[in-house]
Amino acid sequence: MISEDDDSYMINLKSKDGVVFEIQSSAAKISVLVVTTIDLDDEDEYDEDRKPTVEIPKVESTCLSKVVDFCNHYMKEPLRPIKTPLEGNSLEEVVTQEWYRNFVSVEQSLLFQLVQAANFMEIQPLLDLACLQVSTILMGKSAEEIRVILNIPRMTAEEEAKARREHRWVFED
Amino acid sequence: MDNSVTFNDDEIDDDDDDELVIDSVPTRELPDADDDDEDDNVEQDNGVGLEGAIGGEHMWHQRQQQYNQSAATQQTRNGSAVADAASTTTVPAPYQCHPNDDTQQKRHNQEEEQSRATDVGILERNGRWLMSIPRDDVLALQQTPEYFAFLESFEQLGKAHRRTVVLNRRSFMECEEEDYYLDVSSSSTTSQQHQEKADHSNPLLVATANVTSNTIPLPPTATTPLSKNHPATVFRDQSIGKLVRQRKKYSFLQHLAVDDVILRVFEFLDCTSLARTSATCHRFRELSVRSATQRTSSMCGTRLLCSAMKLLRAREQIEGVGPRRNGPFVPVPMLGLSRRVEVTNSGDAEYNGIYFCTGSNGNGFLFTKPRVPERRIGERDTIGGGTGSGSGGGVGTYHHRMGVGGVEGGVLGGNRVGMPPQIVGIEGNMIAAGVGAGGGSDVGDDVAMEGEEAPRGRLLRCVIAKRFSNENILWYMSKEVEDSTTHEITQVFSFWAKLMVIGDATPDICRYPSQTSILSRNSDPAWQPLASTRSINPPTVELLDG
């Protein structure tokens, strides 16, 4: 568990649209991208006046601020591992920590951005949590409802027929 | 005249604009249908009328050419940048749709679908053909001028693809609601109303509207003063118009998320949801199958389902083919009994539910169901995350420590692996373990083929299995319990029943746990509690899927 006592300095994260966010190095360690970009363990080279800046070119500021919130909170209360098979069909049943449930209860565009950001910054707990939320949205939906939710164009007629034929036992139910 | 397009599919969504995404591009030459066998087979198997695959392909293309030429003329005349099948403009001959001619309308719709299918299938067929070229032939091909022309064209196609993808990605991430229609685009009332209806009918689109003020710069060619009737202009306008509409209908998961991310999402889906997702688009279909394969790889491995060669060897062993003394030998995979067992009315609610045949012990088949979802073997409340799955501490190990009759939760015989422990039944009989060996053989581990330690994260189960009681063999109902400190797994027995007799039931039925309805026929008591569970109501056990 990462504790605040381990942290000694601040670093900057710069979003795609140029907004800079400060974050403690101990919190930023959760991101493999940040860790590999700058040497967080080498405190000797740290300069108070020139904080290291990591550019996150694929993440907008609205999303990056959420990512920073996640990292800061994770430092205080790490997310419990999500076990498969899931222990329920809803987020409330699977994620018992309220803060994290509220964190991913956002509009879908922001949720998708979080997925992309977590993947890009290699933050595994955030990726798991965001992907879990996406999957709970899809659970129990028909193929057509999933298409609407994810904005997917239809398959070709014969391909859809083939897919339904392969899993006829599911669609008959 | 109302020429709006309708569909036969019952699951059609109300957003007609979905069809606007699919553009009608100028006719292209189809390759020789040498490798259309797959499509032919599909058509023969399920009767799907894929006219473009055989027979009517040539005639269809002639009609398509006529349609596209007429459509192009029509579009330029109207000044519209969008040529789409769902347009409410007049459809030129030969697809003149009479308002009351549903049959012709349906045929037109089917042909549109088939044209899209054929367009997509072209690339796939060409790709498969390229991959099938023998290496020796490639060396010979490299000496031809067509080979280099192909490479150059291929590179150009790659650039076009990247350009298209980049443009689409920028479209998605930036403004959604800006008025981006070009000067040449149609601003007719009909299309505006159509677009407005589409926007409002799609809650996702409305909810995710990006209100940033950034607009997408027009491609340089868009401002080139070409004549409106010029084919390049028409095609460009059609393509740009398509992109304009596409950016409003973008799917994040389909186009922006990498496969690993989508697989991670799919990993959390149950089978039914995963199967439904596979019927949404081509990419999801492939990834859902891959996800299912990944999640069942261990099961396939232990049951030889992932190796056809091993399965063949197993079949030979059954049929007595091939070497019998000297190897190679493989275990013969076996299928459990197919019918489900339903337990109800038990005073201990954990026993109620549906049981499946998941393995066998030395006395016959055993039937199990998970106790409760959160009861997993070998897990501590570790906090560290990052793995996405439970990473417990000690591994649960099986020991034949059983609850003692009359003393709930007590132990008789201690925890000695390899020693057949004994418990006292209701009649004072000693009940020995079916097989005295260590490991999971008595519980019939449904994953391991041989006695192994229980895998971490596996759910604790309720078990129905046969055991000996002195010289009698009986059915017993038990539950697995894990010691919180030592992580040893024990079985606590709760109920028992006599075996069904052949005559009262068929031999097939007698392989299953005794059914209450059959035992009760002869006024025999059905399932009964043990001494330790005397105060608990015994269950009712019946078979399903009869």
Coordinates of C-alpha atoms in Angstrom, one line a residue, chain A residues 7-148:
Chain A
D7 CA 6.0 10.8 -1.3
S8 CA 8.6 13.5 -1.4
Y9 CA 7.8 15.7 -4.4
M10 CA 5.3 16.8 -7.0
I11 CA 5.2 16.2 -10.7
N12 CA 3.2 17.7 -13.5
L13 CA 0.9 16.0 -15.9
K14 CA 0.1 18.0 -19.0
S15 CA -3.1 17.2 -20.9
K16 CA -3.7 17.2 -24.6
D17 CA -5.1 20.7 -24.4
G18 CA -2.2 22.0 -22.4
V19 CA -3.7 22.0 -18.9
V20 CA -1.2 21.1 -16.3
F21 CA -2.1 19.1 -13.2
E22 CA 0.1 18.6 -10.2
I23 CA 0.2 15.2 -8.6
Q24 CA 2.3 13.6 -5.9
S25 CA 4.9 11.2 -7.2
S26 CA 3.7 8.5 -4.9
A27 CA 0.2 8.7 -6.4
A28 CA 1.6 8.9 -10.0
K29 CA 3.5 5.7 -9.5
I30 CA 0.3 3.8 -10.3
S31 CA 0.8 4.8 -13.9
V32 CA 3.3 2.8 -15.7
L33 CA 3.6 5.5 -18.4
V34 CA 4.5 8.1 -15.8
V35 CA 7.0 5.7 -14.1
T36 CA 8.7 4.9 -17.3
T37 CA 8.8 8.5 -18.5
I38 CA 10.5 9.9 -15.5
D39 CA 12.5 8.2 -12.9
L40 CA 10.3 8.7 -9.9
D41 CA 12.6 6.9 -7.5
D42 CA 15.6 9.1 -8.2
E43 CA 15.0 11.9 -5.8
D44 CA 18.5 13.2 -6.0
E45 CA 17.8 14.7 -9.3
Y46 CA 14.6 16.3 -8.2
D47 CA 14.6 20.0 -8.6
E48 CA 11.9 21.9 -6.6
D49 CA 11.9 24.7 -9.1
R50 CA 11.6 22.5 -12.2
K51 CA 9.1 19.9 -11.5
P52 CA 9.2 17.1 -14.0
T53 CA 6.4 17.3 -16.5
V54 CA 4.9 14.3 -18.2
E55 CA 2.9 15.1 -21.3
I56 CA -0.2 13.0 -21.8
P57 CA -1.0 13.8 -25.5
K58 CA -4.0 11.5 -25.8
V59 CA -6.0 12.7 -22.8
E60 CA -8.1 15.8 -22.5
S61 CA -8.0 17.9 -19.4
T62 CA -11.5 17.0 -18.3
C63 CA -10.5 13.4 -18.3
L64 CA -7.1 13.9 -16.9
S65 CA -8.5 15.7 -13.9
K66 CA -10.5 12.6 -13.2
V67 CA -7.5 10.4 -13.6
V68 CA -5.6 12.6 -11.1
D69 CA -8.4 12.3 -8.7
F70 CA -8.3 8.5 -9.1
C71 CA -4.6 8.3 -8.4
N72 CA -4.8 10.5 -5.4
H73 CA -7.7 8.5 -3.9
Y74 CA -6.1 5.2 -4.8
M75 CA -3.1 6.3 -2.6
K76 CA -5.4 6.6 0.4
E77 CA -7.8 3.7 -0.4
P78 CA -6.7 1.2 -3.0
L79 CA -9.3 -0.4 -5.1
R80 CA -10.1 -4.0 -4.1
P81 CA -9.3 -6.4 -6.9
I82 CA -12.2 -7.2 -9.1
K83 CA -12.6 -11.0 -9.2
T84 CA -13.9 -13.0 -12.0
P85 CA -16.4 -14.5 -12.3
L86 CA -18.2 -11.4 -11.0
E87 CA -20.1 -11.6 -7.8
G88 CA -23.1 -9.8 -9.2
N89 CA -24.6 -8.2 -12.2
S90 CA -24.4 -4.6 -11.2
L91 CA -21.7 -2.3 -10.2
E92 CA -23.1 -2.0 -6.7
E93 CA -22.7 -5.8 -6.2
V94 CA -19.2 -6.0 -7.6
V95 CA -17.5 -2.9 -6.3
T96 CA -18.1 -2.5 -2.6
Q97 CA -16.2 0.8 -2.3
E98 CA -18.6 3.7 -2.7
W99 CA -16.1 6.2 -3.8
Y100 CA -15.1 4.1 -6.8
R101 CA -18.7 3.4 -7.7
N102 CA -19.4 7.1 -7.8
F103 CA -16.2 7.8 -9.7
V104 CA -17.3 5.7 -12.7
S105 CA -20.9 6.8 -12.6
V106 CA -20.3 9.4 -15.3
E107 CA -21.7 10.0 -18.8
Q108 CA -20.7 7.5 -21.4
S109 CA -18.4 9.8 -23.4
L110 CA -16.3 10.5 -20.3
L111 CA -16.4 6.9 -19.3
F112 CA -15.0 5.9 -22.7
Q113 CA -12.4 8.6 -22.4
L114 CA -11.4 7.1 -19.0
V115 CA -11.0 3.7 -20.6
Q116 CA -8.8 5.2 -23.3
A117 CA -6.8 7.2 -20.8
A118 CA -6.3 4.3 -18.4
N119 CA -5.1 2.2 -21.3
F120 CA -2.7 4.8 -22.6
M121 CA -1.3 5.7 -19.1
E122 CA -1.3 2.0 -18.2
I123 CA -3.2 2.4 -14.9
Q124 CA -4.5 -1.1 -14.4
P125 CA -7.0 -0.5 -11.6
L126 CA -8.6 2.3 -13.4
L127 CA -8.8 0.3 -16.6
D128 CA -10.4 -2.6 -14.7
L129 CA -12.9 -0.3 -13.0
A130 CA -13.8 1.6 -16.2
C131 CA -14.1 -1.6 -18.2
L132 CA -16.2 -3.1 -15.5
Q133 CA -18.6 -0.2 -15.7
V134 CA -18.8 -0.5 -19.5
S135 CA -19.5 -4.2 -19.2
T136 CA -22.3 -3.6 -16.6
I137 CA -23.9 -1.2 -19.1
L138 CA -23.9 -4.0 -21.7
M139 CA -25.1 -6.8 -19.4
G140 CA -28.5 -8.1 -20.1
K141 CA -29.0 -6.0 -23.2
S142 CA -30.1 -7.3 -26.6
A143 CA -27.8 -7.1 -29.6
E144 CA -29.8 -4.1 -30.9
E145 CA -29.7 -2.3 -27.6
I146 CA -25.9 -2.8 -27.5
R147 CA -25.6 -1.4 -31.0
V148 CA -27.5 1.7 -29.9

